Amino acid sequence: MIPGVDNDSIVYLNGDYVRLGDAKISVLDRGFIFGDGIYEVVPCYGGKPFLMDNHLARLQRSLKAIRINAGRSTQDWQDLVLQMLSRSGATGDCTVYLQVTRGVAKREHGFPPSAQATVFCMVSPLKRPSQQVRQQGMTAVSMPDERWLHCEIKSVSLLGNVLAKQYATDAGVDEVLQFRGSHLSEGSSCNIWVVKDGTLSAPVRDHLILEGIRYGFLEQLAAQAGIPFQSRPITQEEVAHADEIMLSSATKEVLPITQLDGKAVGNGIPGPVYQRLRAAYDAAIEAL
């Protein structure tokens, strides 16, 4: 039994639908031994997937990047997501979690030629951001980005992200803003956005950040709302003097950061660019 988890919920594991409490993998699975795998999280509202095609396209990119052949097409992944939603009976807000590892093999670092990919999928409740955090914003601290150089891969090797989140917890704040040298990268598990003089900016989409599905989506919403947008290197000095700072992720959607390193961001309240993006984001969810 897993404390705090519905052990009777149905999950998918290597072709079978089983109780979560009965799902088992080998201790020699390379995801367990090496963190050799990738994952994806599809948010769903009212039981309906949101931006699923984008999430599954990134899933395929990540698999290709680390050379795992799971033998499935994008349509196969889509069918699995929809089947899991149907079997779970989910009609409210939830997430569909997909994880693929290289499979079970003798513990050797090189790719095993005969291993079969391990595929796991589950549905979990999604608690959307509260009205309080939307209206008051989040707190954050700065820290050096000490992770590896392939952050564009949505890898299950998340120790760097875990340590970053714990850094925030130890500091008594909600999130971190990570910097490679003097330039902004991302949060512990979210993309970061900066506003100055009405222009929205985000770090360049390269190997130093995981391009969240909300990255392109917020860029689209900004264009629709007439908000100027730039994808460019952003210095720590610029972040310190930003009018607004925001974060985005599948589960946090888009939220304001109103305090950084103990100082107010802008006026210390969610700003007008955030308000416009938040309204557009909510409208997109309602359109489902």
C-alpha positions as protocol buffer text, in pm:
chain_id: "A"
residue {
  index: 1
  type: MET
  ca { x: 0 y: 0 z: 0 }
}
residue {
  index: 2
  type: ILE
  ca { x: 119 y: 352 z: -85 }
}
residue {
  index: 3
  type: PRO
  ca { x: 18 y: 605 z: 184 }
}
residue {
  index: 4
  type: GLY
  ca { x: -198 y: 890 z: 55 }
}
residue {
  index: 5
  type: VAL
  ca { x: -255 y: 722 z: -283 }
}
residue {
  index: 6
  type: ASP
  ca { x: -562 y: 545 z: -420 }
}
residue {
  index: 7
  type: ASN
  ca { x: -414 y: 197 z: -451 }
}
residue {
  index: 8
  type: ASP
  ca { x: -734 y: 72 z: -619 }
}
residue {
  index: 9
  type: SER
  ca { x: -709 y: 314 z: -912 }
}
residue {
  index: 10
  type: ILE
  ca { x: -647 y: 151 z: -1249 }
}
residue {
  index: 11
  type: VAL
  ca { x: -312 y: 207 z: -1420 }
}
residue {
  index: 12
  type: TYR
  ca { x: -156 y: 82 z: -1742 }
}
residue {
  index: 13
  type: LEU
  ca { x: 168 y: -116 z: -1733 }
}
residue {
  index: 14
  type: ASN
  ca { x: 317 y: -290 z: -2037 }
}
residue {
  index: 15
  type: GLY
  ca { x: -12 y: -382 z: -2201 }
}
residue {
  index: 16
  type: ASP
  ca { x: -214 y: -458 z: -1888 }
}
residue {
  index: 17
  type: TYR
  ca { x: -463 y: -250 z: -1691 }
}
residue {
  index: 18
  type: VAL
  ca { x: -412 y: -329 z: -1323 }
}
residue {
  index: 19
  type: ARG
  ca { x: -468 y: -186 z: -975 }
}
residue {
  index: 20
  type: LEU
  ca { x: -202 y: 67 z: -883 }
}
residue {
  index: 21
  type: GLY
  ca { x: -135 y: -136 z: -568 }
}
residue {
  index: 22
  type: ASP
  ca { x: -59 y: -441 z: -785 }
}
residue {
  index: 23
  type: ALA
  ca { x: 158 y: -268 z: -1048 }
}
residue {
  index: 24
  type: LYS
  ca { x: 520 y: -386 z: -1025 }
}
residue {
  index: 25
  type: ILE
  ca { x: 841 y: -340 z: -1223 }
}
residue {
  index: 26
  type: SER
  ca { x: 1177 y: -515 z: -1197 }
}
residue {
  index: 27
  type: VAL
  ca { x: 1449 y: -363 z: -979 }
}
residue {
  index: 28
  type: LEU
  ca { x: 1666 y: -395 z: -1291 }
}
residue {
  index: 29
  type: ASP
  ca { x: 1445 y: -161 z: -1491 }
}
residue {
  index: 30
  type: ARG
  ca { x: 1678 y: 104 z: -1629 }
}
residue {
  index: 31
  type: GLY
  ca { x: 1441 y: 377 z: -1519 }
}
residue {
  index: 32
  type: PHE
  ca { x: 1503 y: 266 z: -1160 }
}
residue {
  index: 33
  type: ILE
  ca { x: 1875 y: 193 z: -1197 }
}
residue {
  index: 34
  type: PHE
  ca { x: 1984 y: 481 z: -1422 }
}
residue {
  index: 35
  type: GLY
  ca { x: 1688 y: 719 z: -1455 }
}
residue {
  index: 36
  type: ASP
  ca { x: 1700 y: 606 z: -1819 }
}
residue {
  index: 37
  type: GLY
  ca { x: 1361 y: 718 z: -1941 }
}
residue {
  index: 38
  type: ILE
  ca { x: 1127 y: 1003 z: -2022 }
}
residue {
  index: 39
  type: TYR
  ca { x: 781 y: 1114 z: -1913 }
}
residue {
  index: 40
  type: GLU
  ca { x: 493 y: 1341 z: -2009 }
}
residue {
  index: 41
  type: VAL
  ca { x: 197 y: 1492 z: -1825 }
}
residue {
  index: 42
  type: VAL
  ca { x: -126 y: 1578 z: -2009 }
}
residue {
  index: 43
  type: PRO
  ca { x: -362 y: 1806 z: -1812 }
}
residue {
  index: 44
  type: CYS
  ca { x: -733 y: 1744 z: -1852 }
}
residue {
  index: 45
  type: TYR
  ca { x: -1026 y: 1969 z: -1761 }
}
residue {
  index: 46
  type: GLY
  ca { x: -1369 y: 1818 z: -1712 }
}
residue {
  index: 47
  type: GLY
  ca { x: -1216 y: 1490 z: -1826 }
}
residue {
  index: 48
  type: LYS
  ca { x: -1105 y: 1640 z: -2160 }
}
residue {
  index: 49
  type: PRO
  ca { x: -734 y: 1655 z: -2257 }
}
residue {
  index: 50
  type: PHE
  ca { x: -588 y: 2004 z: -2300 }
}
residue {
  index: 51
  type: LEU
  ca { x: -321 y: 2058 z: -2570 }
}
residue {
  index: 52
  type: MET
  ca { x: -275 y: 1681 z: -2593 }
}
residue {
  index: 53
  type: ASP
  ca { x: -127 y: 1685 z: -2944 }
}
residue {
  index: 54
  type: ASN
  ca { x: 150 y: 1919 z: -2825 }
}
residue {
  index: 55
  type: HIS
  ca { x: 227 y: 1701 z: -2523 }
}
residue {
  index: 56
  type: LEU
  ca { x: 242 y: 1382 z: -2729 }
}
residue {
  index: 57
  type: ALA
  ca { x: 464 y: 1549 z: -2990 }
}
residue {
  index: 58
  type: ARG
  ca { x: 709 y: 1636 z: -2711 }
}
residue {
  index: 59
  type: LEU
  ca { x: 685 y: 1279 z: -2582 }
}
residue {
  index: 60
  type: GLN
  ca { x: 796 y: 1153 z: -2923 }
}
residue {
  index: 61
  type: ARG
  ca { x: 1078 y: 1411 z: -2938 }
}
residue {
  index: 62
  type: SER
  ca { x: 1208 y: 1304 z: -2598 }
}
residue {
  index: 63
  type: LEU
  ca { x: 1197 y: 934 z: -2694 }
}
residue {
  index: 64
  type: LYS
  ca { x: 1387 y: 1009 z: -3013 }
}
residue {
  index: 65
  type: ALA
  ca { x: 1643 y: 1222 z: -2829 }
}
residue {
  index: 66
  type: ILE
  ca { x: 1747 y: 935 z: -2602 }
}
residue {
  index: 67
  type: ARG
  ca { x: 1692 y: 665 z: -2867 }
}
residue {
  index: 68
  type: ILE
  ca { x: 1414 y: 466 z: -2704 }
}
residue {
  index: 69
  type: ASN
  ca { x: 1194 y: 282 z: -2953 }
}
residue {
  index: 70
  type: ALA
  ca { x: 866 y: 213 z: -2778 }
}
residue {
  index: 71
  type: GLY
  ca { x: 706 y: 84 z: -3099 }
}
residue {
  index: 72
  type: ARG
  ca { x: 413 y: 326 z: -3075 }
}
residue {
  index: 73
  type: SER
  ca { x: 282 y: 600 z: -3300 }
}
residue {
  index: 74
  type: THR
  ca { x: 142 y: 930 z: -3183 }
}
residue {
  index: 75
  type: GLN
  ca { x: -205 y: 785 z: -3248 }
}
residue {
  index: 76
  type: ASP
  ca { x: -120 y: 491 z: -3021 }
}
residue {
  index: 77
  type: TRP
  ca { x: -25 y: 731 z: -2739 }
}
residue {
  index: 78
  type: GLN
  ca { x: -343 y: 928 z: -2795 }
}
residue {
  index: 79
  type: ASP
  ca { x: -551 y: 611 z: -2777 }
}
residue {
  index: 80
  type: LEU
  ca { x: -380 y: 517 z: -2450 }
}
residue {
  index: 81
  type: VAL
  ca { x: -452 y: 859 z: -2295 }
}
residue {
  index: 82
  type: LEU
  ca { x: -820 y: 840 z: -2395 }
}
residue {
  index: 83
  type: GLN
  ca { x: -849 y: 478 z: -2280 }
}
residue {
  index: 84
  type: MET
  ca { x: -702 y: 569 z: -1940 }
}
residue {
  index: 85
  type: LEU
  ca { x: -946 y: 856 z: -1902 }
}
residue {
  index: 86
  type: SER
  ca { x: -1233 y: 624 z: -1990 }
}
residue {
  index: 87
  type: ARG
  ca { x: -1123 y: 347 z: -1753 }
}
residue {
  index: 88
  type: SER
  ca { x: -1061 y: 592 z: -1468 }
}
residue {
  index: 89
  type: GLY
  ca { x: -1408 y: 740 z: -1503 }
}
residue {
  index: 90
  type: ALA
  ca { x: -1253 y: 1085 z: -1466 }
}
residue {
  index: 91
  type: THR
  ca { x: -1502 y: 1361 z: -1538 }
}
residue {
  index: 92
  type: GLY
  ca { x: -1331 y: 1639 z: -1342 }
}
residue {
  index: 93
  type: ASP
  ca { x: -987 y: 1800 z: -1362 }
}
residue {
  index: 94
  type: CYS
  ca { x: -701 y: 1549 z: -1374 }
}
residue {
  index: 95
  type: THR
  ca { x: -366 y: 1468 z: -1528 }
}
residue {
  index: 96
  type: VAL
  ca { x: -262 y: 1171 z: -1739 }
}
residue {
  index: 97
  type: TYR
  ca { x: 97 y: 1073 z: -1659 }
}
residue {
  index: 98
  type: LEU
  ca { x: 299 y: 873 z: -1913 }
}
residue {
  index: 99
  type: GLN
  ca { x: 642 y: 726 z: -1842 }
}
residue {
  index: 100
  type: VAL
  ca { x: 862 y: 524 z: -2075 }
}
residue {
  index: 101
  type: THR
  ca { x: 1195 y: 368 z: -1974 }
}
residue {
  index: 102
  type: ARG
  ca { x: 1444 y: 167 z: -2178 }
}
residue {
  index: 103
  type: GLY
  ca { x: 1328 y: -145 z: -1997 }
}
residue {
  index: 104
  type: VAL
  ca { x: 1482 y: -430 z: -1800 }
}
residue {
  index: 105
  type: ALA
  ca { x: 1840 y: -543 z: -1862 }
}
residue {
  index: 106
  type: LYS
  ca { x: 2164 y: -639 z: -1694 }
}
residue {
  index: 107
  type: ARG
  ca { x: 2313 y: -338 z: -1517 }
}
residue {
  index: 108
  type: GLU
  ca { x: 2552 y: -199 z: -1777 }
}
residue {
  index: 109
  type: HIS
  ca { x: 2571 y: 164 z: -1883 }
}
residue {
  index: 110
  type: GLY
  ca { x: 2552 y: 110 z: -2259 }
}
residue {
  index: 111
  type: PHE
  ca { x: 2215 y: 63 z: -2431 }
}
residue {
  index: 112
  type: PRO
  ca { x: 2106 y: -303 z: -2410 }
}
residue {
  index: 113
  type: PRO
  ca { x: 2025 y: -426 z: -2763 }
}
residue {
  index: 114
  type: SER
  ca { x: 1734 y: -651 z: -2665 }
}
residue {
  index: 115
  type: ALA
  ca { x: 1555 y: -463 z: -2385 }
}
residue {
  index: 116
  type: GLN
  ca { x: 1184 y: -391 z: -2433 }
}
residue {
  index: 117
  type: ALA
  ca { x: 1062 y: -46 z: -2329 }
}
residue {
  index: 118
  type: THR
  ca { x: 862 y: -22 z: -2007 }
}
residue {
  index: 119
  type: VAL
  ca { x: 543 y: 183 z: -2057 }
}
residue {
  index: 120
  type: PHE
  ca { x: 344 y: 312 z: -1759 }
}
residue {
  index: 121
  type: CYS
  ca { x: 38 y: 538 z: -1747 }
}
residue {
  index: 122
  type: MET
  ca { x: -187 y: 665 z: -1469 }
}
residue {
  index: 123
  type: VAL
  ca { x: -455 y: 925 z: -1404 }
}
residue {
  index: 124
  type: SER
  ca { x: -436 y: 1156 z: -1102 }
}
residue {
  index: 125
  type: PRO
  ca { x: -660 y: 1437 z: -973 }
}
residue {
  index: 126
  type: LEU
  ca { x: -554 y: 1790 z: -1071 }
}
residue {
  index: 127
  type: LYS
  ca { x: -590 y: 2064 z: -814 }
}
residue {
  index: 128
  type: ARG
  ca { x: -599 y: 2390 z: -1007 }
}
residue {
  index: 129
  type: PRO
  ca { x: -434 y: 2705 z: -864 }
}
residue {
  index: 130
  type: SER
  ca { x: -654 y: 2871 z: -601 }
}
residue {
  index: 131
  type: GLN
  ca { x: -808 y: 3214 z: -636 }
}
residue {
  index: 132
  type: GLN
  ca { x: -586 y: 3327 z: -348 }
}
residue {
  index: 133
  type: VAL
  ca { x: -261 y: 3244 z: -526 }
}
residue {
  index: 134
  type: ARG
  ca { x: -395 y: 3395 z: -850 }
}
residue {
  index: 135
  type: GLN
  ca { x: -473 y: 3721 z: -672 }
}
residue {
  index: 136
  type: GLN
  ca { x: -176 y: 3741 z: -435 }
}
residue {
  index: 137
  type: GLY
  ca { x: 95 y: 3576 z: -643 }
}
residue {
  index: 138
  type: MET
  ca { x: 384 y: 3350 z: -550 }
}
residue {
  index: 139
  type: THR
  ca { x: 719 y: 3403 z: -379 }
}
residue {
  index: 140
  type: ALA
  ca { x: 1054 y: 3295 z: -520 }
}
residue {
  index: 141
  type: VAL
  ca { x: 1429 y: 3306 z: -463 }
}
residue {
  index: 142
  type: SER
  ca { x: 1720 y: 3302 z: -708 }
}
residue {
  index: 143
  type: MET
  ca { x: 1970 y: 3017 z: -729 }
}
residue {
  index: 144
  type: PRO
  ca { x: 2241 y: 2889 z: -966 }
}
residue {
  index: 145
  type: ASP
  ca { x: 2127 y: 2638 z: -1226 }
}
residue {
  index: 146
  type: GLU
  ca { x: 2351 y: 2336 z: -1166 }
}
residue {
  index: 147
  type: ARG
  ca { x: 2164 y: 2082 z: -1378 }
}
residue {
  index: 148
  type: TRP
  ca { x: 2291 y: 1896 z: -1684 }
}
residue {
  index: 149
  type: LEU
  ca { x: 2304 y: 2037 z: -2037 }
}
residue {
  index: 150
  type: HIS
  ca { x: 2012 y: 1852 z: -2194 }
}
residue {
  index: 151
  type: CYS
  ca { x: 1720 y: 2012 z: -2014 }
}
residue {
  index: 152
  type: GLU
  ca { x: 1519 y: 2006 z: -2338 }
}
residue {
  index: 153
  type: ILE
  ca { x: 1462 y: 1632 z: -2281 }
}
residue {
  index: 154
  type: LYS
  ca { x: 1175 y: 1558 z: -2043 }
}
residue {
  index: 155
  type: SER
  ca { x: 1382 y: 1302 z: -1858 }
}
residue {
  index: 156
  type: VAL
  ca { x: 1285 y: 1107 z: -1547 }
}
residue {
  index: 157
  type: SER
  ca { x: 1632 y: 1198 z: -1414 }
}
residue {
  index: 158
  type: LEU
  ca { x: 1491 y: 1484 z: -1206 }
}
residue {
  index: 159
  type: LEU
  ca { x: 1733 y: 1505 z: -913 }
}
residue {
  index: 160
  type: GLY
  ca { x: 1840 y: 1858 z: -1011 }
}
residue {
  index: 161
  type: ASN
  ca { x: 1478 y: 1970 z: -1018 }
}
residue {
  index: 162
  type: VAL
  ca { x: 1407 y: 1800 z: -685 }
}
residue {
  index: 163
  type: LEU
  ca { x: 1703 y: 1978 z: -522 }
}
residue {
  index: 164
  type: ALA
  ca { x: 1587 y: 2310 z: -669 }
}
residue {
  index: 165
  type: LYS
  ca { x: 1236 y: 2264 z: -529 }
}
residue {
  index: 166
  type: GLN
  ca { x: 1379 y: 2174 z: -189 }
}
residue {
  index: 167
  type: TYR
  ca { x: 1594 y: 2489 z: -206 }
}
residue {
  index: 168
  type: ALA
  ca { x: 1269 y: 2687 z: -231 }
}
residue {
  index: 169
  type: THR
  ca { x: 1111 y: 2489 z: 52 }
}
residue {
  index: 170
  type: ASP
  ca { x: 1413 y: 2547 z: 277 }
}
residue {
  index: 171
  type: ALA
  ca { x: 1394 y: 2919 z: 198 }
}
residue {
  index: 172
  type: GLY
  ca { x: 1025 y: 2930 z: 290 }
}
residue {
  index: 173
  type: VAL
  ca { x: 910 y: 3034 z: -60 }
}
residue {
  index: 174
  type: ASP
  ca { x: 705 y: 2879 z: -339 }
}
residue {
  index: 175
  type: GLU
  ca { x: 954 y: 2856 z: -624 }
}
residue {
  index: 176
  type: VAL
  ca { x: 1308 y: 2923 z: -747 }
}
residue {
  index: 177
  type: LEU
  ca { x: 1438 y: 3116 z: -1044 }
}
residue {
  index: 178
  type: GLN
  ca { x: 1750 y: 2944 z: -1177 }
}
residue {
  index: 179
  type: PHE
  ca { x: 2035 y: 3122 z: -1354 }
}
residue {
  index: 180
  type: ARG
  ca { x: 2313 y: 2983 z: -1574 }
}
residue {
  index: 181
  type: GLY
  ca { x: 2585 y: 3230 z: -1494 }
}
residue {
  index: 182
  type: SER
  ca { x: 2409 y: 3564 z: -1525 }
}
residue {
  index: 183
  type: HIS
  ca { x: 2118 y: 3447 z: -1745 }
}
residue {
  index: 184
  type: LEU
  ca { x: 1772 y: 3320 z: -1654 }
}
residue {
  index: 185
  type: SER
  ca { x: 1690 y: 2957 z: -1734 }
}
residue {
  index: 186
  type: GLU
  ca { x: 1374 y: 2830 z: -1556 }
}
residue {
  index: 187
  type: GLY
  ca { x: 1211 y: 2737 z: -1227 }
}
residue {
  index: 188
  type: SER
  ca { x: 1229 y: 2401 z: -1053 }
}
residue {
  index: 189
  type: SER
  ca { x: 966 y: 2256 z: -1289 }
}
residue {
  index: 190
  type: CYS
  ca { x: 824 y: 2552 z: -1479 }
}
residue {
  index: 191
  type: ASN
  ca { x: 907 y: 2811 z: -1743 }
}
residue {
  index: 192
  type: ILE
  ca { x: 965 y: 3170 z: -1630 }
}
residue {
  index: 193
  type: TRP
  ca { x: 835 y: 3485 z: -1799 }
}
residue {
  index: 194
  type: VAL
  ca { x: 946 y: 3846 z: -1750 }
}
residue {
  index: 195
  type: VAL
  ca { x: 758 y: 4165 z: -1836 }
}
residue {
  index: 196
  type: LYS
  ca { x: 917 y: 4509 z: -1883 }
}
residue {
  index: 197
  type: ASP
  ca { x: 735 y: 4811 z: -2026 }
}
residue {
  index: 198
  type: GLY
  ca { x: 450 y: 4592 z: -2150 }
}
residue {
  index: 199
  type: THR
  ca { x: 671 y: 4346 z: -2341 }
}
residue {
  index: 200
  type: LEU
  ca { x: 665 y: 3978 z: -2247 }
}
residue {
  index: 201
  type: SER
  ca { x: 998 y: 3794 z: -2265 }
}
residue {
  index: 202
  type: ALA
  ca { x: 1109 y: 3435 z: -2208 }
}
residue {
  index: 203
  type: PRO
  ca { x: 1448 y: 3259 z: -2226 }
}
residue {
  index: 204
  type: VAL
  ca { x: 1555 y: 3118 z: -2560 }
}
residue {
  index: 205
  type: ARG
  ca { x: 1419 y: 2771 z: -2643 }
}
residue {
  index: 206
  type: ASP
  ca { x: 1737 y: 2566 z: -2640 }
}
residue {
  index: 207
  type: HIS
  ca { x: 1902 y: 2280 z: -2450 }
}
residue {
  index: 208
  type: LEU
  ca { x: 1923 y: 2484 z: -2128 }
}
residue {
  index: 209
  type: ILE
  ca { x: 1549 y: 2477 z: -2060 }
}
residue {
  index: 210
  type: LEU
  ca { x: 1263 y: 2235 z: -2102 }
}
residue {
  index: 211
  type: GLU
  ca { x: 1029 y: 2408 z: -2345 }
}
residue {
  index: 212
  type: GLY
  ca { x: 697 y: 2374 z: -2169 }
}
residue {
  index: 213
  type: ILE
  ca { x: 386 y: 2319 z: -2379 }
}
residue {
  index: 214
  type: ARG
  ca { x: 262 y: 2642 z: -2225 }
}
residue {
  index: 215
  type: TYR
  ca { x: 559 y: 2826 z: -2377 }
}
residue {
  index: 216
  type: GLY
  ca { x: 414 y: 2817 z: -2727 }
}
residue {
  index: 217
  type: PHE
  ca { x: 60 y: 2844 z: -2595 }
}
residue {
  index: 218
  type: LEU
  ca { x: 129 y: 3166 z: -2399 }
}
residue {
  index: 219
  type: GLU
  ca { x: 316 y: 3303 z: -2699 }
}
residue {
  index: 220
  type: GLN
  ca { x: -1 y: 3239 z: -2901 }
}
residue {
  index: 221
  type: LEU
  ca { x: -224 y: 3399 z: -2636 }
}
residue {
  index: 222
  type: ALA
  ca { x: 6 y: 3702 z: -2621 }
}
residue {
  index: 223
  type: ALA
  ca { x: -19 y: 3748 z: -2997 }
}
residue {
  index: 224
  type: GLN
  ca { x: -398 y: 3726 z: -2982 }
}
residue {
  index: 225
  type: ALA
  ca { x: -405 y: 3985 z: -2701 }
}
residue {
  index: 226
  type: GLY
  ca { x: -164 y: 4222 z: -2879 }
}
residue {
  index: 227
  type: ILE
  ca { x: 110 y: 4176 z: -2617 }
}
residue {
  index: 228
  type: PRO
  ca { x: 461 y: 4211 z: -2766 }
}
residue {
  index: 229
  type: PHE
  ca { x: 672 y: 3897 z: -2710 }
}
residue {
  index: 230
  type: GLN
  ca { x: 1045 y: 3826 z: -2728 }
}
residue {
  index: 231
  type: SER
  ca { x: 1235 y: 3498 z: -2694 }
}
residue {
  index: 232
  type: ARG
  ca { x: 1586 y: 3606 z: -2593 }
}
residue {
  index: 233
  type: PRO
  ca { x: 1860 y: 3577 z: -2330 }
}
residue {
  index: 234
  type: ILE
  ca { x: 1746 y: 3752 z: -2009 }
}
residue {
  index: 235
  type: THR
  ca { x: 2001 y: 3872 z: -1755 }
}
residue {
  index: 236
  type: GLN
  ca { x: 1965 y: 3844 z: -1378 }
}
residue {
  index: 237
  type: GLU
  ca { x: 1981 y: 4223 z: -1363 }
}
residue {
  index: 238
  type: GLU
  ca { x: 1678 y: 4248 z: -1592 }
}
residue {
  index: 239
  type: VAL
  ca { x: 1486 y: 3999 z: -1380 }
}
residue {
  index: 240
  type: ALA
  ca { x: 1564 y: 4199 z: -1065 }
}
residue {
  index: 241
  type: HIS
  ca { x: 1408 y: 4511 z: -1224 }
}
residue {
  index: 242
  type: ALA
  ca { x: 1114 y: 4344 z: -1403 }
}
residue {
  index: 243
  type: ASP
  ca { x: 766 y: 4496 z: -1388 }
}
residue {
  index: 244
  type: GLU
  ca { x: 613 y: 4147 z: -1372 }
}
residue {
  index: 245
  type: ILE
  ca { x: 738 y: 3789 z: -1342 }
}
residue {
  index: 246
  type: MET
  ca { x: 527 y: 3482 z: -1417 }
}
residue {
  index: 247
  type: LEU
  ca { x: 564 y: 3106 z: -1425 }
}
residue {
  index: 248
  type: SER
  ca { x: 386 y: 2846 z: -1634 }
}
residue {
  index: 249
  type: SER
  ca { x: 348 y: 2469 z: -1626 }
}
residue {
  index: 250
  type: ALA
  ca { x: 89 y: 2201 z: -1700 }
}
residue {
  index: 251
  type: THR
  ca { x: -41 y: 2193 z: -1343 }
}
residue {
  index: 252
  type: LYS
  ca { x: 22 y: 2556 z: -1238 }
}
residue {
  index: 253
  type: GLU
  ca { x: -110 y: 2693 z: -1571 }
}
residue {
  index: 254
  type: VAL
  ca { x: 12 y: 3055 z: -1553 }
}
residue {
  index: 255
  type: LEU
  ca { x: 72 y: 3232 z: -1220 }
}
residue {
  index: 256
  type: PRO
  ca { x: 230 y: 3559 z: -1107 }
}
residue {
  index: 257
  type: ILE
  ca { x: 545 y: 3582 z: -895 }
}
residue {
  index: 258
  type: THR
  ca { x: 504 y: 3893 z: -682 }
}
residue {
  index: 259
  type: GLN
  ca { x: 810 y: 3860 z: -457 }
}
residue {
  index: 260
  type: LEU
  ca { x: 1166 y: 3764 z: -552 }
}
residue {
  index: 261
  type: ASP
  ca { x: 1456 y: 3739 z: -308 }
}
residue {
  index: 262
  type: GLY
  ca { x: 1251 y: 3913 z: -40 }
}
residue {
  index: 263
  type: LYS
  ca { x: 1166 y: 4213 z: -259 }
}
residue {
  index: 264
  type: ALA
  ca { x: 842 y: 4305 z: -433 }
}
residue {
  index: 265
  type: VAL
  ca { x: 821 y: 4245 z: -808 }
}
residue {
  index: 266
  type: GLY
  ca { x: 689 y: 4565 z: -962 }
}
residue {
  index: 267
  type: ASN
  ca { x: 409 y: 4688 z: -738 }
}
residue {
  index: 268
  type: GLY
  ca { x: 401 y: 4360 z: -548 }
}
residue {
  index: 269
  type: ILE
  ca { x: 67 y: 4253 z: -701 }
}
residue {
  index: 270
  type: PRO
  ca { x: -24 y: 4061 z: -1019 }
}
residue {
  index: 271
  type: GLY
  ca { x: 27 y: 4295 z: -1313 }
}
residue {
  index: 272
  type: PRO
  ca { x: -182 y: 4380 z: -1620 }
}
residue {
  index: 273
  type: VAL
  ca { x: 0 y: 4150 z: -1865 }
}
residue {
  index: 274
  type: TYR
  ca { x: -55 y: 3855 z: -1633 }
}
residue {
  index: 275
  type: GLN
  ca { x: -423 y: 3947 z: -1594 }
}
residue {
  index: 276
  type: ARG
  ca { x: -476 y: 3947 z: -1970 }
}
residue {
  index: 277
  type: LEU
  ca { x: -295 y: 3615 z: -2019 }
}
residue {
  index: 278
  type: ARG
  ca { x: -480 y: 3461 z: -1725 }
}
residue {
  index: 279
  type: ALA
  ca { x: -814 y: 3562 z: -1871 }
}
residue {
  index: 280
  type: ALA
  ca { x: -720 y: 3422 z: -2212 }
}
residue {
  index: 281
  type: TYR
  ca { x: -597 y: 3097 z: -2057 }
}
residue {
  index: 282
  type: ASP
  ca { x: -921 y: 3052 z: -1864 }
}
residue {
  index: 283
  type: ALA
  ca { x: -1121 y: 3121 z: -2180 }
}
residue {
  index: 284
  type: ALA
  ca { x: -929 y: 2847 z: -2364 }
}
residue {
  index: 285
  type: ILE
  ca { x: -1012 y: 2598 z: -2088 }
}
residue {
  index: 286
  type: GLU
  ca { x: -1377 y: 2703 z: -2092 }
}
residue {
  index: 287
  type: ALA
  ca { x: -1382 y: 2644 z: -2469 }
}
residue {
  index: 288
  type: LEU
  ca { x: -1322 y: 2272 z: -2408 }
}
